[in-house]
Amino acid sequence: MPDIDKAMEAAARALCRLAGHPENINFEGKPMWQSYLPEAKAALDAALPYLRDE
């Protein structure tokens, strides 16, 4: 079974790097990569139906 939380974190970190930001710098009290979680969730929500046998 895939670990969705790990996949979402990996996607958010990748989006953060793609935008040219350091992943672990603090932004609004949290690591910068966490600000990319909504975009990562949207990407995973779009992709998951094609990756599952549903």
GROMACS .gro file of N, CA and C in nm, residues 15-49:
model
  105
   15LEU      N    1   0.819   2.057  -0.533
   15LEU     CA    2   0.762   2.184  -0.580
   15LEU      C    3   0.835   2.302  -0.519
   16CYS      N    4   0.872   2.291  -0.394
   16CYS     CA    5   0.947   2.397  -0.326
   16CYS      C    6   1.082   2.418  -0.395
   17ARG      N    7   1.153   2.308  -0.422
   17ARG     CA    8   1.283   2.318  -0.491
   17ARG      C    9   1.265   2.375  -0.631
   18LEU      N   10   1.161   2.332  -0.700
   18LEU     CA   11   1.135   2.380  -0.836
   18LEU      C   12   1.114   2.531  -0.837
   19ALA      N   13   1.054   2.583  -0.732
   19ALA     CA   14   1.031   2.728  -0.720
   19ALA      C   15   1.157   2.802  -0.676
   20GLY      N   16   1.264   2.728  -0.649
   20GLY     CA   17   1.391   2.790  -0.612
   20GLY      C   18   1.404   2.825  -0.465
   21HIS      N   19   1.322   2.762  -0.382
   21HIS     CA   20   1.328   2.790  -0.238
   21HIS      C   21   1.395   2.676  -0.163
   22PRO      N   22   1.471   2.708  -0.057
   22PRO     CA   23   1.526   2.602   0.027
   22PRO      C   24   1.411   2.535   0.104
   23GLU      N   25   1.412   2.403   0.107
   23GLU     CA   26   1.301   2.327   0.166
   23GLU      C   27   1.281   2.353   0.314
   24ASN      N   28   1.389   2.361   0.389
   24ASN     CA   29   1.377   2.361   0.534
   24ASN      C   30   1.391   2.497   0.600
   25ILE      N   31   1.399   2.604   0.521
   25ILE     CA   32   1.404   2.737   0.581
   25ILE      C   33   1.266   2.765   0.643
   26ASN      N   34   1.264   2.834   0.756
   26ASN     CA   35   1.137   2.864   0.821
   26ASN      C   36   1.061   2.971   0.745
   27PHE      N   37   0.932   2.946   0.725
   27PHE     CA   38   0.842   3.040   0.660
   27PHE      C   39   0.710   3.034   0.736
   28GLU      N   40   0.674   3.144   0.799
   28GLU     CA   41   0.553   3.151   0.881
   28GLU      C   42   0.551   3.042   0.988
   29GLY      N   43   0.668   3.019   1.048
   29GLY     CA   44   0.678   2.926   1.160
   29GLY      C   45   0.689   2.779   1.124
   30LYS      N   46   0.695   2.748   0.995
   30LYS     CA   47   0.704   2.608   0.950
   30LYS      C   48   0.809   2.597   0.841
   31PRO      N   49   0.856   2.475   0.813
   31PRO     CA   50   0.947   2.459   0.699
   31PRO      C   51   0.879   2.505   0.569
   32MET      N   52   0.955   2.569   0.483
   32MET     CA   53   0.902   2.625   0.358
   32MET      C   54   0.825   2.522   0.276
   33TRP      N   55   0.874   2.398   0.271
   33TRP     CA   56   0.809   2.298   0.186
   33TRP      C   57   0.663   2.276   0.225
   34GLN      N   58   0.628   2.299   0.352
   34GLN     CA   59   0.491   2.277   0.395
   34GLN      C   60   0.393   2.375   0.331
   35SER      N   61   0.443   2.489   0.285
   35SER     CA   62   0.354   2.584   0.218
   35SER      C   63   0.312   2.534   0.079
   36TYR      N   64   0.377   2.429   0.031
   36TYR     CA   65   0.344   2.371  -0.100
   36TYR      C   66   0.252   2.248  -0.088
   37LEU      N   67   0.206   2.216   0.032
   37LEU     CA   68   0.120   2.100   0.050
   37LEU      C   69  -0.012   2.109  -0.028
   38PRO      N   70  -0.078   2.225  -0.036
   38PRO     CA   71  -0.202   2.229  -0.116
   38PRO      C   72  -0.180   2.194  -0.263
   39GLU      N   73  -0.070   2.243  -0.321
   39GLU     CA   74  -0.040   2.211  -0.461
   39GLU      C   75  -0.004   2.063  -0.476
   40ALA      N   76   0.071   2.010  -0.380
   40ALA     CA   77   0.108   1.868  -0.383
   40ALA      C   78  -0.017   1.781  -0.373
   41LYS      N   79  -0.109   1.818  -0.285
   41LYS     CA   80  -0.233   1.742  -0.269
   41LYS      C   81  -0.314   1.744  -0.399
   42ALA      N   82  -0.322   1.859  -0.462
   42ALA     CA   83  -0.396   1.870  -0.588
   42ALA      C   84  -0.335   1.779  -0.695
   43ALA      N   85  -0.203   1.778  -0.703
   43ALA     CA   86  -0.135   1.693  -0.802
   43ALA      C   87  -0.158   1.545  -0.772
   44LEU      N   88  -0.147   1.506  -0.646
   44LEU     CA   89  -0.170   1.365  -0.610
   44LEU      C   90  -0.315   1.325  -0.632
   45ASP      N   91  -0.408   1.412  -0.596
   45ASP     CA   92  -0.550   1.382  -0.618
   45ASP      C   93  -0.579   1.361  -0.767
   46ALA      N   94  -0.512   1.437  -0.852
   46ALA     CA   95  -0.532   1.422  -0.996
   46ALA      C   96  -0.468   1.294  -1.049
   47ALA      N   97  -0.354   1.256  -0.994
   47ALA     CA   98  -0.279   1.141  -1.046
   47ALA      C   99  -0.325   1.007  -0.989
   48LEU      N  100  -0.369   1.003  -0.865
   48LEU     CA  101  -0.400   0.876  -0.799
   48LEU      C  102  -0.501   0.789  -0.872
   49PRO      N  103  -0.607   0.843  -0.929
   49PRO     CA  104  -0.701   0.754  -0.999
   49PRO      C  105  -0.636   0.675  -1.113
   0.00000   0.00000   0.00000
